[in-house]
XYZ file of C-alpha atoms in Angstrom:
629
model
C 0.102 0.244 0.374
C 1.595 3.308 -0.526
C 2.308 5.477 2.359
C 1.008 9.001 1.874
C 3.095 11.782 1.089
C 2.450 13.691 4.255
C 3.045 10.851 6.597
C 6.482 10.676 4.476
C 7.365 14.342 5.399
C 6.531 13.751 8.543
C 8.369 10.583 9.312
C 11.918 11.891 7.408
C 11.754 15.498 9.509
C 11.366 12.727 12.949
C 13.914 11.221 12.194
C 16.383 14.231 11.507
C 15.272 15.439 14.475
C 15.980 12.289 16.714
C 19.739 12.347 14.857
C 20.013 16.175 15.638
C 18.990 15.764 19.177
C 22.131 12.229 19.605
C 24.754 13.065 16.569
C 26.994 15.491 15.811
C 30.230 15.770 13.524
C 33.532 16.122 15.418
C 35.445 17.255 12.600
C 33.972 16.963 8.579
C 35.316 14.391 7.939
C 34.831 12.367 10.463
C 31.614 11.760 12.015
C 31.791 11.157 15.970
C 28.514 9.828 17.142
C 27.156 11.848 20.532
C 24.457 11.605 23.240
C 23.736 14.366 25.035
C 21.708 14.166 28.656
C 20.100 16.576 30.929
C 17.182 17.037 33.755
C 16.415 20.197 32.921
C 17.333 23.921 30.908
C 19.929 25.176 34.583
C 20.901 21.128 35.261
C 24.561 20.670 34.316
C 24.738 18.102 31.309
C 26.602 15.134 30.081
C 27.585 14.616 26.609
C 28.805 11.588 25.921
C 30.413 10.745 22.491
C 31.933 7.801 20.220
C 34.996 8.297 18.551
C 33.738 6.568 14.846
C 38.324 6.040 13.818
C 39.329 4.807 17.619
C 36.002 3.512 18.946
C 36.634 5.457 22.098
C 34.127 6.828 24.625
C 35.066 10.668 26.178
C 31.836 11.759 28.918
C 31.965 15.826 29.208
C 30.367 17.868 31.421
C 28.694 21.421 30.864
C 25.812 23.654 32.908
C 24.253 26.222 30.996
C 27.276 26.281 28.245
C 30.037 26.355 30.627
C 32.500 23.751 31.377
C 32.068 21.354 34.219
C 34.555 18.051 33.320
C 36.159 18.383 29.815
C 36.101 15.306 27.727
C 37.099 12.661 29.847
C 37.583 9.192 28.134
C 35.577 6.047 30.127
C 36.866 2.429 29.389
C 37.098 -0.853 31.371
C 38.656 -4.273 30.608
C 38.456 -7.145 31.685
C 40.724 -10.289 31.499
C 38.318 -11.101 27.880
C 38.281 -7.752 26.656
C 39.721 -4.419 26.091
C 36.379 -2.056 26.250
C 37.865 0.958 26.247
C 38.245 1.359 22.101
C 37.244 -0.506 19.136
C 33.548 0.014 19.914
C 30.458 0.380 18.078
C 27.446 1.561 19.038
C 24.940 -0.388 19.371
C 21.119 0.790 20.591
C 20.426 3.214 23.115
C 17.325 3.103 25.856
C 16.046 5.308 28.069
C 13.788 6.243 31.104
C 12.438 8.771 33.562
C 14.201 7.272 37.758
C 11.718 9.209 40.095
C 12.013 8.175 43.538
C 10.791 9.526 47.206
C 12.331 8.133 50.228
C 13.196 8.540 53.978
C 16.515 8.789 55.577
C 17.341 7.808 59.155
C 19.489 11.012 59.250
C 21.462 12.772 57.360
C 20.331 17.015 55.318
C 17.467 16.123 55.214
C 15.373 13.734 56.237
C 12.856 13.141 53.408
C 14.384 13.048 49.789
C 12.191 13.286 46.151
C 14.928 12.190 43.486
C 14.254 12.923 39.668
C 17.122 11.857 37.231
C 16.761 10.427 33.585
C 18.618 7.991 32.583
C 20.281 6.552 28.663
C 21.479 3.439 28.762
C 24.239 2.907 25.585
C 24.985 -0.097 24.553
C 28.378 -1.358 22.583
C 30.182 -3.826 21.196
C 33.707 -4.562 19.887
C 34.175 -6.424 17.159
C 34.538 -10.023 18.286
C 31.453 -9.081 20.368
C 32.221 -7.797 23.435
C 29.498 -6.167 24.491
C 29.730 -3.263 27.923
C 26.497 -0.834 28.909
C 27.244 2.927 29.867
C 24.845 4.276 32.374
C 24.475 7.265 32.681
C 22.252 9.302 35.255
C 21.284 13.128 35.022
C 19.664 15.678 37.147
C 19.427 18.606 38.764
C 22.805 18.508 40.840
C 25.198 15.869 39.099
C 26.183 13.785 36.701
C 26.848 9.853 37.501
C 28.213 6.669 34.824
C 28.652 3.390 35.117
C 29.059 0.075 33.112
C 26.946 -3.213 33.355
C 28.676 -6.393 31.617
C 27.075 -9.068 30.656
C 27.677 -12.806 32.816
C 31.417 -14.691 30.770
C 33.223 -11.031 31.048
C 35.275 -12.009 33.307
C 37.591 -10.755 36.067
C 38.104 -6.921 35.999
C 41.382 -5.674 35.597
C 40.899 -1.632 35.893
C 39.180 0.957 34.044
C 40.361 3.692 31.628
C 37.638 6.137 33.118
C 39.155 9.616 34.430
C 37.747 13.054 34.970
C 39.638 16.212 33.019
C 39.828 19.352 34.599
C 40.986 22.178 33.846
C 44.494 22.834 34.215
C 43.501 26.209 36.096
C 40.842 25.069 37.750
C 40.683 25.645 42.283
C 41.280 22.164 43.699
C 40.696 20.514 47.154
C 42.064 17.535 47.474
C 42.565 15.474 50.541
C 46.249 12.422 49.623
C 44.676 9.367 49.616
C 44.747 7.066 52.582
C 43.659 3.737 53.106
C 41.539 5.243 56.630
C 40.887 8.372 54.142
C 42.163 10.287 56.588
C 44.082 12.398 54.695
C 43.736 15.999 54.818
C 42.922 18.619 52.525
C 44.601 21.625 50.657
C 44.085 23.289 48.043
C 45.964 23.207 44.838
C 45.026 23.910 41.295
C 44.026 20.408 39.112
C 47.467 20.821 37.093
C 49.225 21.777 39.863
C 48.659 18.864 42.673
C 51.845 17.206 42.937
C 51.958 13.648 41.477
C 50.347 10.925 43.575
C 46.913 9.194 45.038
C 44.163 11.240 46.332
C 40.417 10.864 47.739
C 38.039 10.679 45.663
C 35.605 12.999 47.094
C 38.120 16.182 45.285
C 36.248 19.104 44.846
C 37.229 21.158 41.697
C 36.255 24.707 41.271
C 35.186 25.437 37.247
C 33.488 28.140 35.146
C 30.185 25.597 35.510
C 30.630 25.794 39.038
C 32.022 23.838 41.842
C 31.789 19.917 41.235
C 32.221 17.282 43.804
C 34.094 13.775 42.127
C 32.663 10.910 44.216
C 31.138 7.228 44.065
C 28.469 5.431 44.845
C 26.890 2.587 45.810
C 29.984 0.493 46.395
C 29.558 -2.510 47.802
C 31.682 -6.068 47.525
C 30.879 -7.156 43.904
C 33.695 -4.739 42.675
C 36.918 -2.771 44.154
C 37.201 0.901 46.016
C 38.651 4.195 43.432
C 41.077 6.454 44.155
C 42.033 9.489 41.795
C 46.025 9.236 40.311
C 47.099 12.614 39.139
C 50.586 12.708 37.338
C 51.750 17.065 38.308
C 51.319 18.742 35.042
C 48.011 17.887 33.923
C 44.774 18.368 35.011
C 43.730 14.807 34.530
C 42.818 12.598 37.530
C 42.447 8.983 36.159
C 40.614 6.036 38.623
C 42.320 3.222 39.647
C 41.309 0.671 41.827
C 42.071 -0.976 44.943
C 42.586 -4.428 43.826
C 44.441 -5.564 40.374
C 41.846 -7.693 39.583
C 38.316 -7.228 40.801
C 36.978 -10.972 41.043
C 34.005 -11.528 38.946
C 31.805 -14.775 38.041
C 28.905 -13.014 36.386
C 26.680 -10.009 35.611
C 28.234 -6.918 36.660
C 27.797 -3.053 37.341
C 30.246 -0.940 38.735
C 29.671 1.835 41.189
C 28.814 4.612 39.907
C 31.588 7.472 38.921
C 29.732 10.969 40.173
C 29.684 14.620 39.672
C 27.707 17.131 42.048
C 27.968 19.770 40.533
C 26.427 23.039 41.049
C 27.229 26.366 43.153
C 28.800 26.280 46.124
C 25.451 25.643 47.862
C 23.934 22.755 45.944
C 26.781 20.866 46.407
C 26.660 21.383 49.354
C 23.089 20.601 50.434
C 23.305 17.714 47.871
C 22.093 14.057 48.798
C 23.087 12.988 44.914
C 25.589 9.756 46.277
C 22.310 8.850 48.559
C 20.207 9.135 45.668
C 21.913 6.849 42.651
C 22.445 4.135 46.087
C 19.767 1.306 45.861
C 16.903 1.205 48.889
C 16.813 0.915 52.121
C 17.366 -3.305 53.044
C 15.903 -2.279 56.870
C 12.816 -3.100 56.533
C 11.683 -1.824 59.605
C 14.247 1.288 60.799
C 11.840 2.055 63.957
C 15.114 0.883 66.106
C 18.503 3.407 64.234
C 17.288 6.673 66.294
C 20.378 9.454 65.329
C 21.368 11.513 68.890
C 24.553 13.343 70.156
C 26.724 11.363 72.153
C 29.407 11.297 75.243
C 32.367 9.965 73.575
C 34.474 8.820 75.798
C 37.866 8.520 74.770
C 39.312 11.347 74.233
C 37.553 11.988 77.666
C 39.628 9.155 79.394
C 41.615 6.859 76.853
C 42.017 2.956 77.064
C 41.920 3.686 81.857
C 38.487 4.873 80.693
C 37.522 2.103 78.961
C 38.579 -0.624 81.247
C 36.799 0.430 84.793
C 33.310 -0.290 85.110
C 33.075 3.188 87.961
C 34.481 5.664 85.620
C 31.851 4.525 83.351
C 29.554 4.653 85.309
C 29.959 7.916 85.964
C 30.273 9.097 82.183
C 26.761 7.696 82.108
C 25.668 9.842 85.040
C 27.106 12.994 83.255
C 25.377 11.751 79.833
C 21.684 11.346 82.075
C 22.022 14.730 83.140
C 22.039 16.292 80.400
C 19.853 13.953 78.229
C 22.343 13.004 75.670
C 20.877 9.592 74.413
C 23.952 7.585 74.394
C 27.226 7.007 75.670
C 30.361 5.397 73.507
C 32.781 2.817 75.373
C 36.067 2.474 73.521
C 39.457 0.327 73.604
C 39.412 -0.935 76.769
C 37.163 -2.651 77.417
C 37.123 -6.360 77.046
C 40.773 -6.620 76.062
C 42.503 -8.510 78.626
C 42.163 -6.417 81.656
C 42.089 -7.833 85.703
C 38.659 -8.135 84.741
C 38.350 -10.982 82.254
C 39.202 -11.108 78.555
C 37.911 -12.129 75.066
C 40.505 -15.715 75.702
C 38.178 -16.507 78.547
C 35.197 -19.276 77.287
C 33.448 -17.656 79.748
C 33.865 -14.350 78.511
C 30.306 -13.175 77.968
C 29.559 -13.772 81.143
C 32.362 -12.406 83.300
C 31.911 -8.715 81.354
C 30.746 -5.517 82.953
C 29.460 -4.569 79.821
C 25.585 -6.083 81.404
C 26.239 -4.601 84.860
C 26.663 -1.205 82.327
C 23.494 -1.234 79.970
C 21.642 -1.790 82.831
C 23.206 0.608 84.753
C 22.264 3.098 81.742
C 19.045 2.136 80.656
C 17.471 3.114 84.045
C 18.827 6.327 83.228
C 17.655 6.966 80.202
C 20.860 5.682 78.198
C 22.114 3.915 75.344
C 25.706 2.342 74.998
C 27.351 2.115 72.311
C 30.904 -0.246 72.631
C 34.119 0.293 70.191
C 35.297 -2.735 68.598
C 38.313 -3.694 66.416
C 37.223 -5.620 62.703
C 39.196 -8.259 64.201
C 37.869 -9.662 66.573
C 34.639 -9.167 63.877
C 36.892 -10.658 61.100
C 34.610 -13.936 60.745
C 31.132 -15.622 60.659
C 31.945 -17.382 63.821
C 33.071 -14.868 64.889
C 30.163 -12.305 63.772
C 28.294 -15.448 65.138
C 29.335 -15.538 68.993
C 29.742 -11.128 69.754
C 26.725 -9.585 67.672
C 24.172 -11.842 69.313
C 25.730 -11.425 72.933
C 25.651 -7.829 72.235
C 22.147 -7.564 71.061
C 21.365 -9.665 74.292
C 22.941 -7.236 76.493
C 20.963 -4.091 74.926
C 23.766 -2.570 73.631
C 22.775 0.143 70.848
C 24.970 0.015 68.735
C 28.831 -0.737 67.814
C 31.956 1.149 66.708
C 34.198 -0.279 64.620
C 37.582 -0.031 63.625
C 40.898 -0.621 61.682
C 39.415 -1.773 58.288
C 41.178 -0.087 56.645
C 41.341 -1.338 53.328
C 38.526 -0.536 49.814
C 39.484 -3.610 48.420
C 37.366 -5.937 47.429
C 37.703 -8.591 50.829
C 37.198 -6.157 52.880
C 34.051 -4.839 50.429
C 32.671 -7.616 50.645
C 33.247 -8.075 55.071
C 30.994 -4.687 54.708
C 28.250 -7.074 52.939
C 28.365 -9.412 55.365
C 28.360 -6.930 58.815
C 25.926 -4.710 57.233
C 23.317 -7.581 56.986
C 24.158 -9.230 60.332
C 23.974 -5.909 62.318
C 20.976 -4.879 60.969
C 19.731 -8.371 62.011
C 20.337 -8.030 65.434
C 19.150 -4.193 65.576
C 23.077 -2.692 65.811
C 23.679 0.696 64.644
C 26.739 1.087 64.025
C 29.897 3.730 63.820
C 32.780 2.835 61.117
C 36.232 4.176 61.447
C 39.201 3.323 60.202
C 36.706 2.654 57.699
C 35.901 3.856 54.136
C 33.662 6.819 52.815
C 29.886 6.214 52.385
C 28.908 6.324 49.117
C 25.251 5.477 49.438
C 25.675 2.777 52.120
C 23.528 5.162 54.236
C 20.230 5.038 52.226
C 20.735 1.260 51.302
C 21.539 0.582 55.239
C 20.170 3.488 57.342
C 21.833 1.490 60.808
C 25.204 3.177 59.748
C 24.541 6.802 61.584
C 28.347 7.632 60.944
C 31.390 7.449 59.675
C 35.253 7.834 60.290
C 37.338 8.693 57.009
C 37.813 11.960 57.487
C 41.068 13.744 59.612
C 39.212 14.827 62.876
C 39.264 15.289 66.326
C 41.774 13.301 66.975
C 44.842 14.223 64.858
C 47.757 17.054 66.054
C 48.734 18.396 62.802
C 44.515 19.266 61.644
C 44.396 23.100 60.188
C 41.750 25.695 59.759
C 42.085 25.167 56.519
C 40.807 21.403 56.860
C 38.726 22.621 58.912
C 36.996 24.886 57.154
C 37.244 22.348 53.517
C 35.166 19.589 54.971
C 31.824 21.019 55.410
C 32.350 21.162 51.047
C 34.222 17.744 50.660
C 34.364 15.035 53.248
C 30.938 15.875 54.457
C 29.045 16.495 51.436
C 28.348 12.752 50.553
C 27.339 11.501 54.133
C 28.007 11.481 58.231
C 30.735 12.036 59.379
C 32.141 10.701 62.506
C 34.389 14.075 63.139
C 33.823 14.226 67.073
C 33.633 17.810 67.980
C 33.701 19.271 71.551
C 37.116 19.210 72.707
C 37.060 21.784 74.548
C 40.718 20.080 76.653
C 42.042 19.870 73.528
C 43.864 23.415 73.921
C 46.897 23.892 71.540
C 46.452 19.888 69.887
C 43.352 21.832 67.427
C 43.750 24.626 65.024
C 40.825 26.624 66.760
C 38.682 29.099 69.143
C 36.143 26.928 71.541
C 33.908 29.098 69.454
C 34.392 27.299 66.306
C 34.270 23.753 68.094
C 30.480 24.860 69.410
C 30.049 25.192 66.249
C 31.406 22.506 64.568
C 28.316 20.404 66.390
C 26.407 22.545 63.153
C 28.639 22.398 60.448
C 29.266 18.884 60.587
C 26.173 16.480 60.142
C 26.789 12.760 61.716
C 23.719 10.691 62.828
C 25.744 9.830 65.931
C 27.365 13.054 66.674
C 30.223 12.177 69.590
C 31.304 14.460 71.279
C 34.548 14.147 72.171
C 35.147 16.645 75.637
C 35.679 15.975 79.735
C 32.363 16.792 81.570
C 35.059 19.307 83.136
C 35.915 20.907 80.405
C 32.157 21.280 79.962
C 31.064 22.281 83.097
C 34.088 25.267 82.500
C 32.233 26.600 79.305
C 28.109 26.357 80.533
C 27.281 28.365 77.624
C 28.836 25.128 75.141
C 27.543 22.653 76.995
C 23.062 24.436 77.002
C 24.100 24.303 73.266
C 24.982 20.939 72.945
C 21.851 20.333 75.294
C 19.693 21.373 72.287
C 21.895 20.155 68.846
C 20.032 17.231 67.463
C 21.739 14.802 65.339
C 19.134 14.905 62.390
C 18.001 17.286 60.501
C 14.792 18.703 58.659
C 16.566 20.416 56.324
C 20.072 22.147 55.204
C 21.530 25.292 53.624
C 24.671 26.748 53.204
C 24.579 30.750 54.090
C 28.289 31.235 53.980
C 30.869 29.645 52.512
C 34.884 29.560 50.473
C 36.647 26.044 50.952
C 39.632 26.882 53.104
C 38.377 29.708 54.798
C 35.407 30.035 55.671
C 31.965 27.490 56.567
C 28.605 28.693 57.978
C 25.681 26.312 57.844
C 22.173 25.968 58.812
C 20.061 23.535 59.734
C 16.330 23.141 60.935
C 14.631 20.855 62.744
C 11.359 22.035 63.728
C 10.837 25.241 63.477
C 14.290 26.822 65.165
C 17.310 27.002 62.725
C 20.517 25.477 64.095
C 23.920 27.903 62.944
C 27.391 27.022 62.977
C 30.714 28.908 61.684
C 34.004 28.542 60.875
C 36.934 30.351 59.759
C 40.183 30.152 59.064
C 42.712 33.263 58.653
C 42.647 36.901 60.744
C 39.980 37.742 62.999
C 37.240 39.627 61.171
C 33.552 40.423 61.502
C 31.341 37.762 59.098
C 28.835 39.067 57.117
C 25.966 36.409 57.522
C 23.126 36.257 55.472
C 19.991 35.183 57.169
C 18.260 33.434 54.784
C 16.294 31.443 56.289
C 12.440 32.365 55.973
C 10.573 35.984 56.591
C 9.964 36.774 59.473
C 11.492 37.885 62.498
C 13.877 36.024 64.394
C 15.119 35.620 68.206
C 19.162 35.683 67.454
C 21.278 33.771 70.898
C 24.231 33.568 69.141
C 27.964 31.946 71.137
C 31.074 33.565 69.925
C 34.578 34.289 71.482
C 35.332 36.789 74.400
C 38.156 37.746 75.722
C 37.342 35.965 78.840
C 35.535 32.798 76.998
C 32.391 32.181 75.561
C 29.849 35.048 75.435
C 26.460 34.797 73.723
C 24.512 38.095 72.045
C 21.375 37.573 71.754
C 19.098 40.074 69.369
C 16.152 40.578 67.299
C 16.707 39.932 63.063
C 14.956 40.149 60.068
C 14.697 36.587 57.603
C 17.257 38.538 54.884
C 19.048 40.894 57.239
C 22.604 40.272 57.901
C 24.013 38.234 60.817
C 27.327 40.290 61.660
C 29.611 37.794 64.662
C 32.916 38.888 65.332
C 34.695 36.384 65.091
C 38.747 35.695 66.358
C 41.715 34.458 64.616
C 40.368 30.994 63.596
C 37.723 31.279 65.362
C 33.381 31.559 64.381
C 30.173 30.809 66.043
C 27.376 28.816 66.743
C 23.941 29.908 67.257
C 20.474 28.944 67.634
C 17.156 30.958 65.431
C 13.550 30.544 66.200
C 10.834 32.644 65.221
C 10.145 35.784 67.710
C 7.027 36.305 69.144
C 6.567 38.952 72.155
C 7.406 38.468 74.522
C 10.246 35.369 73.660
C 13.228 35.578 75.495
C 15.396 32.870 74.042
C 14.815 29.755 71.744
C 16.383 27.161 74.534
C 13.830 24.452 75.851
């Protein structure tokens, strides 16, 4: 039957339009194929290009026509095929991802996910297959590889990120415990070496934080390898060979991008991760914690009497948890785990019962080597649950290699079964883990309060790097460490808000809190779960002022590096009048100021060198004199 002319013309126009949208020649004589993906007019845009001459793939990111990431190599190599070159395009499949979920902790509890996804399928001449899956949201671009069964072990990725040579860069030297300090360079002048994949760059397209999501024992952790003099940062895996005996989907290579406020507020790495695997999360409760390690050391951990005194103080302050750190089960005069009756001989059940009667939950420290095998976990985890322990602080994993990631897979499932919250130390960084396993309340993976070499610049960089991707157990509040920390007392109070952690561990001694009643009273108010987060002012390495909301109240924290100043903070909390109660450094210690300001006004705070402040804001009404409860 003859096709009507009008129908044929319409079909031809549609096919030409589709070709224009998905294909763009790189040179007149070479017709490279290109595919574009974005979530909206003002959102970042990914462009994947297949070079017809070499069969290599690249990915570039822009925002409103400005460079975010320059064209960067994309590819993966297995023992059976090099899937980084000689590729030919097979087909494209697209969909929209829309999800709602509620977190137990983080920058905000209610999350709405809207992403566009495209899956581009490629093959080599020999028939080896790889799919490149790309997602785009309002605040990020991400991609991953999907390999069919029979692809064999992975030998590495050719994935890399090309940045303009002069792009400002904030990088942390890679360590297996992710505790490298952040320093500022340009993309090309950073020394040759390996860096954490939580790297922040500033280009004319805005700020971009590199990250990873949905990392499990099916793969290997990534770091960035860089050679000085270039703007290229290559993905290097922790393993030379990643074992795979079936279909494989790799972790997401994520780029959180936008202005600095967008990056800081982003939950993109959580949004990319699989949905929660905990059917009933009602037992998971974030909260503030009296941490006894910097307050009392191993000696306190070995003493039931000392721990009861800490519980008494937590109860007096209405802090919901007390954490017993190292020493409580290591060969003390009372008992040790080499004794076959160690569970019976432990004083921990007595402490848990004592704390429970006072409304305080107990969290206990355990070395990873004591949870390494299924048999050890079967000994420890049910026992802790039976005692009534609320959570475990597991330490010294110090690896992101595949075998250790498989251990994470096991411990996550088993702690959920035994209703134990987790604080990982000496660990990987979040990478979406808190969405999938919400009992993970926080992770270290940071040069935190224990370090004696931290700088004020490092402290003001963390809100824009490490803490963007998930809860961070920095352990603020160690007022007794005067001379061992680079900041002022008011800045130390502000860290309880600037740094988000589902278990916010206060590292001070009771005596140091009693000597600073304004800090103590503020800590009494601070929650560990937030309904909203906003960046009020910031520049990595110089200043960070964040506001976090709980109910109708906003908590503000500010930290600064450099000389004393009068800080000017835009009060972007909403319309109306606000009662502001601000804690700052005075000549003889902490002082508090009260004033009523309108939303949109500027809050002025006198800040000492390397100082900061904390504040509490609530809607003002006649007769209201304080936001404290």
